[in-house]
mmCIF file with all atom_site columns, C-alpha atoms in Angstrom:
data_model
loop_
_atom_site.group_PDB
_atom_site.id
_atom_site.type_symbol
_atom_site.label_atom_id
_atom_site.label_alt_id
_atom_site.label_comp_id
_atom_site.label_asym_id
_atom_site.label_entity_id
_atom_site.label_seq_id
_atom_site.pdbx_PDB_ins_code
_atom_site.Cartn_x
_atom_site.Cartn_y
_atom_site.Cartn_z
_atom_site.occupancy
_atom_site.B_iso_or_equiv
_atom_site.pdbx_formal_charge
_atom_site.auth_seq_id
_atom_site.auth_comp_id
_atom_site.auth_asym_id
_atom_site.auth_atom_id
_atom_site.pdbx_PDB_model_num
ATOM 1   C CA . LYS A 1 1   ? 85.912  63.073  -8.507  1.00 0.00 ? 168 LYS A CA 1
ATOM 2   C CA . ALA A 1 2   ? 86.229  66.603  -9.841  1.00 0.00 ? 169 ALA A CA 1
ATOM 3   C CA . GLY A 1 3   ? 89.018  68.752  -8.432  1.00 0.00 ? 170 GLY A CA 1
ATOM 4   C CA . VAL A 1 4   ? 88.917  72.351  -7.306  1.00 0.00 ? 171 VAL A CA 1
ATOM 5   C CA . THR A 1 5   ? 87.628  74.532  -10.124 1.00 0.00 ? 172 THR A CA 1
ATOM 6   C CA . GLN A 1 6   ? 88.580  78.161  -10.423 1.00 0.00 ? 173 GLN A CA 1
ATOM 7   C CA . THR A 1 7   ? 87.133  80.559  -12.962 1.00 0.00 ? 174 THR A CA 1
ATOM 8   C CA . PRO A 1 8   ? 88.191  82.399  -14.923 1.00 0.00 ? 175 PRO A CA 1
ATOM 9   C CA . ARG A 1 9   ? 91.742  81.122  -15.584 1.00 0.00 ? 176 ARG A CA 1
ATOM 10  C CA . TYR A 1 10  ? 92.989  84.437  -16.906 1.00 0.00 ? 177 TYR A CA 1
ATOM 11  C CA . LEU A 1 11  ? 91.793  87.990  -16.405 1.00 0.00 ? 178 LEU A CA 1
ATOM 12  C CA . ILE A 1 12  ? 93.037  91.388  -17.515 1.00 0.00 ? 179 ILE A CA 1
ATOM 13  C CA . LYS A 1 13  ? 91.658  94.440  -15.749 1.00 0.00 ? 180 LYS A CA 1
ATOM 14  C CA . THR A 1 14  ? 92.538  98.113  -15.601 1.00 0.00 ? 181 THR A CA 1
ATOM 15  C CA . ARG A 1 15  ? 93.427  100.040 -12.475 1.00 0.00 ? 182 ARG A CA 1
ATOM 16  C CA . GLY A 1 16  ? 90.435  101.143 -10.467 1.00 0.00 ? 183 GLY A CA 1
ATOM 17  C CA . GLN A 1 17  ? 88.162  98.367  -11.670 1.00 0.00 ? 184 GLN A CA 1
ATOM 18  C CA . GLN A 1 18  ? 86.895  95.569  -9.491  1.00 0.00 ? 185 GLN A CA 1
ATOM 19  C CA . VAL A 1 19  ? 87.027  91.827  -10.061 1.00 0.00 ? 186 VAL A CA 1
ATOM 20  C CA . THR A 1 20  ? 85.284  88.718  -8.761  1.00 0.00 ? 187 THR A CA 1
ATOM 21  C CA . LEU A 1 21  ? 86.948  85.315  -8.791  1.00 0.00 ? 188 LEU A CA 1
ATOM 22  C CA . SER A 1 22  ? 85.093  82.063  -8.291  1.00 0.00 ? 189 SER A CA 1
ATOM 23  C CA . CYS A 1 23  ? 86.045  78.762  -6.701  1.00 0.00 ? 190 CYS A CA 1
ATOM 24  C CA . SER A 1 24  ? 84.169  75.466  -6.564  1.00 0.00 ? 191 SER A CA 1
ATOM 25  C CA . PRO A 1 25  ? 85.715  73.113  -4.000  1.00 0.00 ? 192 PRO A CA 1
ATOM 26  C CA . ILE A 1 26  ? 85.817  69.355  -4.102  1.00 0.00 ? 193 ILE A CA 1
ATOM 27  C CA . SER A 1 27  ? 82.439  67.891  -3.271  1.00 0.00 ? 194 SER A CA 1
ATOM 28  C CA . GLY A 1 28  ? 82.160  67.418  0.494   1.00 0.00 ? 195 GLY A CA 1
ATOM 29  C CA . HIS A 1 29  ? 84.932  69.876  1.350   1.00 0.00 ? 196 HIS A CA 1
ATOM 30  C CA . ARG A 1 30  ? 83.602  72.625  3.583   1.00 0.00 ? 197 ARG A CA 1
ATOM 31  C CA . SER A 1 31  ? 86.843  74.546  4.113   1.00 0.00 ? 198 SER A CA 1
ATOM 32  C CA . VAL A 1 32  ? 87.934  76.954  1.378   1.00 0.00 ? 199 VAL A CA 1
ATOM 33  C CA . SER A 1 33  ? 91.011  79.150  1.571   1.00 0.00 ? 200 SER A CA 1
ATOM 34  C CA . TRP A 1 34  ? 92.398  81.759  -0.807  1.00 0.00 ? 201 TRP A CA 1
ATOM 35  C CA . TYR A 1 35  ? 96.039  82.624  -1.443  1.00 0.00 ? 202 TYR A CA 1
ATOM 36  C CA . GLN A 1 36  ? 97.814  85.233  -3.502  1.00 0.00 ? 203 GLN A CA 1
ATOM 37  C CA . GLN A 1 37  ? 101.002 84.058  -5.190  1.00 0.00 ? 204 GLN A CA 1
ATOM 38  C CA . THR A 1 38  ? 103.585 86.470  -6.567  1.00 0.00 ? 205 THR A CA 1
ATOM 39  C CA . PRO A 1 39  ? 107.279 86.001  -7.408  1.00 0.00 ? 206 PRO A CA 1
ATOM 40  C CA . GLY A 1 40  ? 108.291 88.585  -4.828  1.00 0.00 ? 207 GLY A CA 1
ATOM 41  C CA . GLN A 1 41  ? 106.109 87.591  -1.873  1.00 0.00 ? 208 GLN A CA 1
ATOM 42  C CA . GLY A 1 42  ? 105.483 83.908  -2.464  1.00 0.00 ? 209 GLY A CA 1
ATOM 43  C CA . LEU A 1 43  ? 102.216 82.462  -1.143  1.00 0.00 ? 210 LEU A CA 1
ATOM 44  C CA . GLN A 1 44  ? 100.300 84.941  0.988   1.00 0.00 ? 211 GLN A CA 1
ATOM 45  C CA . PHE A 1 45  ? 97.173  83.855  2.863   1.00 0.00 ? 212 PHE A CA 1
ATOM 46  C CA . LEU A 1 46  ? 94.072  85.903  2.109   1.00 0.00 ? 213 LEU A CA 1
ATOM 47  C CA . PHE A 1 47  ? 91.167  84.256  3.944   1.00 0.00 ? 214 PHE A CA 1
ATOM 48  C CA . GLU A 1 48  ? 89.627  80.991  5.059   1.00 0.00 ? 215 GLU A CA 1
ATOM 49  C CA . TYR A 1 49  ? 85.959  80.084  5.025   1.00 0.00 ? 216 TYR A CA 1
ATOM 50  C CA . PHE A 1 50  ? 84.333  77.160  6.747   1.00 0.00 ? 217 PHE A CA 1
ATOM 51  C CA . SER A 1 51  ? 80.602  76.505  6.714   1.00 0.00 ? 218 SER A CA 1
ATOM 52  C CA . GLU A 1 52  ? 79.893  79.938  5.201   1.00 0.00 ? 219 GLU A CA 1
ATOM 53  C CA . THR A 1 53  ? 81.793  81.772  7.956   1.00 0.00 ? 220 THR A CA 1
ATOM 54  C CA . GLN A 1 54  ? 85.106  83.557  7.587   1.00 0.00 ? 221 GLN A CA 1
ATOM 55  C CA . ARG A 1 55  ? 87.355  81.880  10.133  1.00 0.00 ? 222 ARG A CA 1
ATOM 56  C CA . ASN A 1 56  ? 90.653  83.611  9.394   1.00 0.00 ? 223 ASN A CA 1
ATOM 57  C CA . LYS A 1 57  ? 91.827  86.635  7.466   1.00 0.00 ? 224 LYS A CA 1
ATOM 58  C CA . GLY A 1 58  ? 95.295  87.477  6.266   1.00 0.00 ? 225 GLY A CA 1
ATOM 59  C CA . ASN A 1 59  ? 97.029  90.825  6.288   1.00 0.00 ? 226 ASN A CA 1
ATOM 60  C CA . PHE A 1 60  ? 95.433  92.370  3.229   1.00 0.00 ? 227 PHE A CA 1
ATOM 61  C CA . PRO A 1 61  ? 93.560  95.669  2.868   1.00 0.00 ? 228 PRO A CA 1
ATOM 62  C CA . GLY A 1 62  ? 89.793  95.845  3.016   1.00 0.00 ? 229 GLY A CA 1
ATOM 63  C CA . ARG A 1 63  ? 89.658  96.011  -0.796  1.00 0.00 ? 230 ARG A CA 1
ATOM 64  C CA . PHE A 1 64  ? 89.984  92.231  -0.644  1.00 0.00 ? 231 PHE A CA 1
ATOM 65  C CA . SER A 1 65  ? 86.845  90.442  0.447   1.00 0.00 ? 232 SER A CA 1
ATOM 66  C CA . GLY A 1 66  ? 85.236  87.073  0.063   1.00 0.00 ? 233 GLY A CA 1
ATOM 67  C CA . ARG A 1 67  ? 82.292  84.926  0.865   1.00 0.00 ? 234 ARG A CA 1
ATOM 68  C CA . GLN A 1 68  ? 81.195  81.321  0.887   1.00 0.00 ? 235 GLN A CA 1
ATOM 69  C CA . PHE A 1 69  ? 77.819  80.003  -0.150  1.00 0.00 ? 236 PHE A CA 1
ATOM 70  C CA . SER A 1 70  ? 75.748  77.194  1.328   1.00 0.00 ? 237 SER A CA 1
ATOM 71  C CA . ASN A 1 71  ? 77.056  74.772  -1.320  1.00 0.00 ? 238 ASN A CA 1
ATOM 72  C CA . SER A 1 72  ? 80.629  75.632  -0.198  1.00 0.00 ? 239 SER A CA 1
ATOM 73  C CA . ARG A 1 73  ? 81.411  77.512  -3.418  1.00 0.00 ? 240 ARG A CA 1
ATOM 74  C CA . SER A 1 74  ? 83.391  80.637  -2.700  1.00 0.00 ? 241 SER A CA 1
ATOM 75  C CA . GLU A 1 75  ? 84.050  83.973  -4.344  1.00 0.00 ? 242 GLU A CA 1
ATOM 76  C CA . MET A 1 76  ? 86.633  86.606  -3.664  1.00 0.00 ? 243 MET A CA 1
ATOM 77  C CA . ASN A 1 77  ? 86.345  90.202  -4.727  1.00 0.00 ? 244 ASN A CA 1
ATOM 78  C CA . VAL A 1 78  ? 88.992  92.852  -5.176  1.00 0.00 ? 245 VAL A CA 1
ATOM 79  C CA . SER A 1 79  ? 87.805  96.430  -5.537  1.00 0.00 ? 246 SER A CA 1
ATOM 80  C CA . THR A 1 80  ? 89.704  99.460  -6.805  1.00 0.00 ? 247 THR A CA 1
ATOM 81  C CA . LEU A 1 81  ? 92.387  97.342  -8.429  1.00 0.00 ? 248 LEU A CA 1
ATOM 82  C CA . GLU A 1 82  ? 96.028  98.416  -8.200  1.00 0.00 ? 249 GLU A CA 1
ATOM 83  C CA . LEU A 1 83  ? 98.951  97.335  -10.362 1.00 0.00 ? 250 LEU A CA 1
ATOM 84  C CA . GLY A 1 84  ? 100.349 95.459  -7.370  1.00 0.00 ? 251 GLY A CA 1
ATOM 85  C CA . ASP A 1 85  ? 97.298  93.204  -7.296  1.00 0.00 ? 252 ASP A CA 1
ATOM 86  C CA . SER A 1 86  ? 98.598  91.391  -10.368 1.00 0.00 ? 253 SER A CA 1
ATOM 87  C CA . ALA A 1 87  ? 99.145  87.847  -9.194  1.00 0.00 ? 254 ALA A CA 1
ATOM 88  C CA . LEU A 1 88  ? 98.052  84.245  -9.362  1.00 0.00 ? 255 LEU A CA 1
ATOM 89  C CA . TYR A 1 89  ? 95.096  83.762  -7.012  1.00 0.00 ? 256 TYR A CA 1
ATOM 90  C CA . LEU A 1 90  ? 94.799  80.239  -5.719  1.00 0.00 ? 257 LEU A CA 1
ATOM 91  C CA . CYS A 1 91  ? 91.831  78.630  -4.074  1.00 0.00 ? 258 CYS A CA 1
ATOM 92  C CA . ALA A 1 92  ? 92.287  75.551  -1.908  1.00 0.00 ? 259 ALA A CA 1
ATOM 93  C CA . SER A 1 93  ? 89.734  73.276  -0.330  1.00 0.00 ? 260 SER A CA 1
ATOM 94  C CA . SER A 1 94  ? 90.072  70.841  2.519   1.00 0.00 ? 261 SER A CA 1
ATOM 95  C CA . LEU A 1 95  ? 87.950  68.094  4.023   1.00 0.00 ? 262 LEU A CA 1
ATOM 96  C CA . GLU A 1 96  ? 88.721  69.348  7.490   1.00 0.00 ? 263 GLU A CA 1
ATOM 97  C CA . ARG A 1 97  ? 90.666  72.228  8.948   1.00 0.00 ? 264 ARG A CA 1
ATOM 98  C CA . GLY A 1 98  ? 94.351  71.777  9.772   1.00 0.00 ? 265 GLY A CA 1
ATOM 99  C CA . SER A 1 99  ? 95.534  68.233  9.288   1.00 0.00 ? 266 SER A CA 1
ATOM 100 C CA . ALA A 1 100 ? 94.069  67.138  5.982   1.00 0.00 ? 267 ALA A CA 1
ATOM 101 C CA . GLY A 1 101 ? 96.149  69.339  3.742   1.00 0.00 ? 268 GLY A CA 1
ATOM 102 C CA . TYR A 1 102 ? 94.823  71.311  0.818   1.00 0.00 ? 269 TYR A CA 1
ATOM 103 C CA . THR A 1 103 ? 93.681  70.500  -2.681  1.00 0.00 ? 270 THR A CA 1
ATOM 104 C CA . PHE A 1 104 ? 94.440  73.517  -4.842  1.00 0.00 ? 271 PHE A CA 1
ATOM 105 C CA . GLY A 1 105 ? 92.794  74.757  -7.980  1.00 0.00 ? 272 GLY A CA 1
ATOM 106 C CA . SER A 1 106 ? 94.844  75.824  -10.992 1.00 0.00 ? 273 SER A CA 1
ATOM 107 C CA . GLY A 1 107 ? 94.386  79.452  -10.076 1.00 0.00 ? 274 GLY A CA 1
ATOM 108 C CA . THR A 1 108 ? 93.235  82.654  -11.712 1.00 0.00 ? 275 THR A CA 1
ATOM 109 C CA . ARG A 1 109 ? 95.987  84.737  -13.277 1.00 0.00 ? 276 ARG A CA 1
ATOM 110 C CA . LEU A 1 110 ? 94.997  88.390  -12.750 1.00 0.00 ? 277 LEU A CA 1
ATOM 111 C CA . THR A 1 111 ? 96.839  91.089  -14.640 1.00 0.00 ? 278 THR A CA 1
ATOM 112 C CA . VAL A 1 112 ? 96.119  94.719  -13.790 1.00 0.00 ? 279 VAL A CA 1
ATOM 113 C CA . VAL A 1 113 ? 97.172  97.255  -16.419 1.00 0.00 ? 280 VAL A CA 1
ATOM 114 C CA . ALA B 2 1   ? 103.896 82.285  15.174  1.00 0.00 ? 79  ALA B CA 1
ATOM 115 C CA . GLN B 2 2   ? 105.493 79.575  13.089  1.00 0.00 ? 80  GLN B CA 1
ATOM 116 C CA . SER B 2 3   ? 107.890 80.172  10.198  1.00 0.00 ? 81  SER B CA 1
ATOM 117 C CA . VAL B 2 4   ? 109.295 77.998  7.449   1.00 0.00 ? 82  VAL B CA 1
ATOM 118 C CA . THR B 2 5   ? 112.689 78.264  5.787   1.00 0.00 ? 83  THR B CA 1
ATOM 119 C CA . GLN B 2 6   ? 113.523 76.483  2.581   1.00 0.00 ? 84  GLN B CA 1
ATOM 120 C CA . LEU B 2 7   ? 117.255 76.743  2.495   1.00 0.00 ? 85  LEU B CA 1
ATOM 121 C CA . ASP B 2 8   ? 117.757 76.460  -1.258  1.00 0.00 ? 86  ASP B CA 1
ATOM 122 C CA . SER B 2 9   ? 115.911 78.606  -3.763  1.00 0.00 ? 87  SER B CA 1
ATOM 123 C CA . GLN B 2 10  ? 117.121 76.471  -6.642  1.00 0.00 ? 88  GLN B CA 1
ATOM 124 C CA . VAL B 2 11  ? 118.460 72.913  -6.839  1.00 0.00 ? 89  VAL B CA 1
ATOM 125 C CA . PRO B 2 12  ? 119.886 71.695  -10.161 1.00 0.00 ? 90  PRO B CA 1
ATOM 126 C CA . VAL B 2 13  ? 120.397 67.958  -10.521 1.00 0.00 ? 91  VAL B CA 1
ATOM 127 C CA . PHE B 2 14  ? 120.968 65.435  -13.294 1.00 0.00 ? 92  PHE B CA 1
ATOM 128 C CA . GLU B 2 15  ? 118.352 62.879  -14.212 1.00 0.00 ? 93  GLU B CA 1
ATOM 129 C CA . GLU B 2 16  ? 118.494 59.626  -12.183 1.00 0.00 ? 94  GLU B CA 1
ATOM 130 C CA . ALA B 2 17  ? 120.531 61.315  -9.431  1.00 0.00 ? 95  ALA B CA 1
ATOM 131 C CA . PRO B 2 18  ? 119.219 61.521  -5.843  1.00 0.00 ? 96  PRO B CA 1
ATOM 132 C CA . VAL B 2 19  ? 117.957 64.828  -4.501  1.00 0.00 ? 97  VAL B CA 1
ATOM 133 C CA . GLU B 2 20  ? 117.203 66.386  -1.129  1.00 0.00 ? 98  GLU B CA 1
ATOM 134 C CA . LEU B 2 21  ? 115.197 69.580  -0.696  1.00 0.00 ? 99  LEU B CA 1
ATOM 135 C CA . ARG B 2 22  ? 115.670 71.113  2.716   1.00 0.00 ? 100 ARG B CA 1
ATOM 136 C CA . CYS B 2 23  ? 113.012 72.586  4.982   1.00 0.00 ? 101 CYS B CA 1
ATOM 137 C CA . ASN B 2 24  ? 113.372 73.920  8.501   1.00 0.00 ? 102 ASN B CA 1
ATOM 138 C CA . TYR B 2 25  ? 110.617 75.339  10.633  1.00 0.00 ? 103 TYR B CA 1
ATOM 139 C CA . SER B 2 26  ? 110.374 77.237  13.875  1.00 0.00 ? 104 SER B CA 1
ATOM 140 C CA . SER B 2 27  ? 107.649 76.466  16.369  1.00 0.00 ? 105 SER B CA 1
ATOM 141 C CA . SER B 2 28  ? 107.560 75.723  20.060  1.00 0.00 ? 106 SER B CA 1
ATOM 142 C CA . VAL B 2 29  ? 104.451 73.567  19.814  1.00 0.00 ? 107 VAL B CA 1
ATOM 143 C CA . SER B 2 30  ? 103.402 70.495  17.886  1.00 0.00 ? 108 SER B CA 1
ATOM 144 C CA . VAL B 2 31  ? 103.046 70.960  14.157  1.00 0.00 ? 109 VAL B CA 1
ATOM 145 C CA . TYR B 2 32  ? 101.710 69.306  11.050  1.00 0.00 ? 110 TYR B CA 1
ATOM 146 C CA . LEU B 2 33  ? 104.131 69.358  8.114   1.00 0.00 ? 111 LEU B CA 1
ATOM 147 C CA . PHE B 2 34  ? 103.437 69.231  4.400   1.00 0.00 ? 112 PHE B CA 1
ATOM 148 C CA . TRP B 2 35  ? 105.242 69.212  1.072   1.00 0.00 ? 113 TRP B CA 1
ATOM 149 C CA . TYR B 2 36  ? 103.526 70.456  -2.074  1.00 0.00 ? 114 TYR B CA 1
ATOM 150 C CA . VAL B 2 37  ? 104.637 70.509  -5.707  1.00 0.00 ? 115 VAL B CA 1
ATOM 151 C CA . GLN B 2 38  ? 103.662 73.121  -8.287  1.00 0.00 ? 116 GLN B CA 1
ATOM 152 C CA . TYR B 2 39  ? 104.104 72.480  -11.993 1.00 0.00 ? 117 TYR B CA 1
ATOM 153 C CA . PRO B 2 40  ? 104.116 75.454  -14.404 1.00 0.00 ? 118 PRO B CA 1
ATOM 154 C CA . ASN B 2 41  ? 100.736 77.124  -14.793 1.00 0.00 ? 119 ASN B CA 1
ATOM 155 C CA . GLN B 2 42  ? 99.125  74.877  -12.231 1.00 0.00 ? 120 GLN B CA 1
ATOM 156 C CA . GLY B 2 43  ? 98.080  74.981  -8.578  1.00 0.00 ? 121 GLY B CA 1
ATOM 157 C CA . LEU B 2 44  ? 99.898  73.178  -5.798  1.00 0.00 ? 122 LEU B CA 1
ATOM 158 C CA . GLN B 2 45  ? 99.548  69.423  -5.335  1.00 0.00 ? 123 GLN B CA 1
ATOM 159 C CA . LEU B 2 46  ? 99.999  67.701  -1.999  1.00 0.00 ? 124 LEU B CA 1
ATOM 160 C CA . LEU B 2 47  ? 103.011 65.344  -2.093  1.00 0.00 ? 125 LEU B CA 1
ATOM 161 C CA . LEU B 2 48  ? 102.993 64.098  1.482   1.00 0.00 ? 126 LEU B CA 1
ATOM 162 C CA . LYS B 2 49  ? 102.243 65.104  5.053   1.00 0.00 ? 127 LYS B CA 1
ATOM 163 C CA . TYR B 2 50  ? 103.420 64.352  8.564   1.00 0.00 ? 128 TYR B CA 1
ATOM 164 C CA . LEU B 2 51  ? 100.866 64.470  11.347  1.00 0.00 ? 129 LEU B CA 1
ATOM 165 C CA . SER B 2 52  ? 102.293 62.101  13.976  1.00 0.00 ? 130 SER B CA 1
ATOM 166 C CA . GLY B 2 53  ? 103.825 58.646  14.363  1.00 0.00 ? 131 GLY B CA 1
ATOM 167 C CA . SER B 2 54  ? 106.586 57.348  12.112  1.00 0.00 ? 132 SER B CA 1
ATOM 168 C CA . THR B 2 55  ? 109.054 60.084  11.258  1.00 0.00 ? 133 THR B CA 1
ATOM 169 C CA . LEU B 2 56  ? 109.587 58.759  7.732   1.00 0.00 ? 134 LEU B CA 1
ATOM 170 C CA . VAL B 2 57  ? 106.697 59.632  5.486   1.00 0.00 ? 135 VAL B CA 1
ATOM 171 C CA . LYS B 2 58  ? 106.209 58.321  1.971   1.00 0.00 ? 136 LYS B CA 1
ATOM 172 C CA . GLY B 2 59  ? 104.332 60.291  -0.621  1.00 0.00 ? 137 GLY B CA 1
ATOM 173 C CA . ILE B 2 60  ? 103.381 60.244  -4.258  1.00 0.00 ? 138 ILE B CA 1
ATOM 174 C CA . ASN B 2 61  ? 105.761 60.061  -7.219  1.00 0.00 ? 139 ASN B CA 1
ATOM 175 C CA . GLY B 2 62  ? 108.441 58.267  -5.179  1.00 0.00 ? 140 GLY B CA 1
ATOM 176 C CA . PHE B 2 63  ? 109.089 61.131  -2.775  1.00 0.00 ? 141 PHE B CA 1
ATOM 177 C CA . GLU B 2 64  ? 109.625 60.718  0.955   1.00 0.00 ? 142 GLU B CA 1
ATOM 178 C CA . ALA B 2 65  ? 110.377 63.062  3.833   1.00 0.00 ? 143 ALA B CA 1
ATOM 179 C CA . GLU B 2 66  ? 111.800 62.655  7.301   1.00 0.00 ? 144 GLU B CA 1
ATOM 180 C CA . PHE B 2 67  ? 110.625 64.599  10.323  1.00 0.00 ? 145 PHE B CA 1
ATOM 181 C CA . ASN B 2 68  ? 113.400 65.476  12.746  1.00 0.00 ? 146 ASN B CA 1
ATOM 182 C CA . LYS B 2 69  ? 111.999 67.112  15.851  1.00 0.00 ? 147 LYS B CA 1
ATOM 183 C CA . SER B 2 70  ? 115.341 67.940  17.447  1.00 0.00 ? 148 SER B CA 1
ATOM 184 C CA . GLN B 2 71  ? 116.539 69.734  14.321  1.00 0.00 ? 149 GLN B CA 1
ATOM 185 C CA . THR B 2 72  ? 113.045 71.070  13.463  1.00 0.00 ? 150 THR B CA 1
ATOM 186 C CA . SER B 2 73  ? 113.490 69.858  9.929   1.00 0.00 ? 151 SER B CA 1
ATOM 187 C CA . PHE B 2 74  ? 111.369 68.094  7.348   1.00 0.00 ? 152 PHE B CA 1
ATOM 188 C CA . HIS B 2 75  ? 113.597 67.417  4.345   1.00 0.00 ? 153 HIS B CA 1
ATOM 189 C CA . LEU B 2 76  ? 112.193 65.969  1.126   1.00 0.00 ? 154 LEU B CA 1
ATOM 190 C CA . ARG B 2 77  ? 114.081 63.256  -0.730  1.00 0.00 ? 155 ARG B CA 1
ATOM 191 C CA . LYS B 2 78  ? 113.881 61.198  -3.874  1.00 0.00 ? 156 LYS B CA 1
ATOM 192 C CA . PRO B 2 79  ? 116.448 58.489  -4.703  1.00 0.00 ? 157 PRO B CA 1
ATOM 193 C CA . SER B 2 80  ? 116.295 58.967  -8.473  1.00 0.00 ? 158 SER B CA 1
ATOM 194 C CA . VAL B 2 81  ? 114.734 61.980  -10.173 1.00 0.00 ? 159 VAL B CA 1
ATOM 195 C CA . HIS B 2 82  ? 113.178 62.270  -13.607 1.00 0.00 ? 160 HIS B CA 1
ATOM 196 C CA . ILE B 2 83  ? 112.907 65.181  -16.011 1.00 0.00 ? 161 ILE B CA 1
ATOM 197 C CA . SER B 2 84  ? 109.209 65.333  -15.128 1.00 0.00 ? 162 SER B CA 1
ATOM 198 C CA . ASP B 2 85  ? 110.076 66.182  -11.503 1.00 0.00 ? 163 ASP B CA 1
ATOM 199 C CA . THR B 2 86  ? 111.176 69.646  -12.629 1.00 0.00 ? 164 THR B CA 1
ATOM 200 C CA . ALA B 2 87  ? 108.858 71.927  -10.646 1.00 0.00 ? 165 ALA B CA 1
ATOM 201 C CA . GLU B 2 88  ? 108.577 74.241  -7.657  1.00 0.00 ? 166 GLU B CA 1
ATOM 202 C CA . TYR B 2 89  ? 108.383 72.541  -4.256  1.00 0.00 ? 167 TYR B CA 1
ATOM 203 C CA . PHE B 2 90  ? 106.859 74.133  -1.179  1.00 0.00 ? 168 PHE B CA 1
ATOM 204 C CA . CYS B 2 91  ? 107.162 73.127  2.446   1.00 0.00 ? 169 CYS B CA 1
ATOM 205 C CA . ALA B 2 92  ? 104.325 74.169  4.796   1.00 0.00 ? 170 ALA B CA 1
ATOM 206 C CA . VAL B 2 93  ? 103.700 73.987  8.524   1.00 0.00 ? 171 VAL B CA 1
ATOM 207 C CA . THR B 2 94  ? 100.476 74.210  10.509  1.00 0.00 ? 172 THR B CA 1
ATOM 208 C CA . LEU B 2 95  ? 100.214 74.397  14.268  1.00 0.00 ? 173 LEU B CA 1
ATOM 209 C CA . SER B 2 96  ? 98.257  71.440  15.562  1.00 0.00 ? 174 SER B CA 1
ATOM 210 C CA . GLY B 2 97  ? 95.488  73.124  17.527  1.00 0.00 ? 175 GLY B CA 1
ATOM 211 C CA . GLY B 2 98  ? 96.202  76.608  16.284  1.00 0.00 ? 176 GLY B CA 1
ATOM 212 C CA . SER B 2 99  ? 94.471  78.670  13.619  1.00 0.00 ? 177 SER B CA 1
ATOM 213 C CA . TYR B 2 100 ? 94.755  75.815  11.074  1.00 0.00 ? 178 TYR B CA 1
ATOM 214 C CA . ILE B 2 101 ? 96.311  78.177  8.535   1.00 0.00 ? 179 ILE B CA 1
ATOM 215 C CA . PRO B 2 102 ? 99.529  76.779  7.075   1.00 0.00 ? 180 PRO B CA 1
ATOM 216 C CA . THR B 2 103 ? 102.597 78.918  6.644   1.00 0.00 ? 181 THR B CA 1
ATOM 217 C CA . PHE B 2 104 ? 104.386 78.211  3.376   1.00 0.00 ? 182 PHE B CA 1
ATOM 218 C CA . GLY B 2 105 ? 108.067 78.438  2.618   1.00 0.00 ? 183 GLY B CA 1
ATOM 219 C CA . ARG B 2 106 ? 109.280 80.510  -0.327  1.00 0.00 ? 184 ARG B CA 1
ATOM 220 C CA . GLY B 2 107 ? 109.717 77.416  -2.455  1.00 0.00 ? 185 GLY B CA 1
ATOM 221 C CA . THR B 2 108 ? 112.602 75.500  -4.019  1.00 0.00 ? 186 THR B CA 1
ATOM 222 C CA . SER B 2 109 ? 112.883 75.224  -7.762  1.00 0.00 ? 187 SER B CA 1
ATOM 223 C CA . LEU B 2 110 ? 114.034 71.716  -8.697  1.00 0.00 ? 188 LEU B CA 1
ATOM 224 C CA . ILE B 2 111 ? 115.620 71.661  -12.127 1.00 0.00 ? 189 ILE B CA 1
ATOM 225 C CA . VAL B 2 112 ? 116.366 68.222  -13.545 1.00 0.00 ? 190 VAL B CA 1
ATOM 226 C CA . HIS B 2 113 ? 118.848 68.150  -16.401 1.00 0.00 ? 191 HIS B CA 1
ATOM 227 C CA . PRO B 2 114 ? 119.095 65.268  -18.905 1.00 0.00 ? 192 PRO B CA 1
#
């Protein structure tokens, strides 16, 4: 079956712009989580959605937001981009919360210039 | 809150040699433990997980890990590595019955030399 699909794979934006990243989870997976990965901070949790509801949120400013649709697809949005937002953004889906482990997408590489 | 420490940021090893990647966690309650692998320009892939039961867990690609509750460790091992095992490896812990959000270690870069 198809894996977790993230689009786009690469993105270059300028400071102050906003960006929307998309994630299609594995069919049947209702839990979708987002992570930011940088060399300096490692994997930082952004948010988790389950059945269209945000269940957990990480320690990121309000410029970072997300949502999940009825088909479990998810989007995350970053407004007023800063240079420090340059990172690999990873989406992960799970059959159930907690014990199943994640299936990750290949990520979206965001570069802010 | 739980935390994860991967004791080695980089582990160089020759091909066909055994390897151990170390992971320690801190938590006063029951946990689920995971190892993931990340190849260049890709997302993370689940290697194996420990939920309960046997403390020795076997995963994909010939990897295994042993849960040691008294030492709060979950070290990853492979008896004979290949060049293709060169990647970043992440240990993660989730509280069983908590928020369900895993905490990841900073990663260990396994470098396999010919």
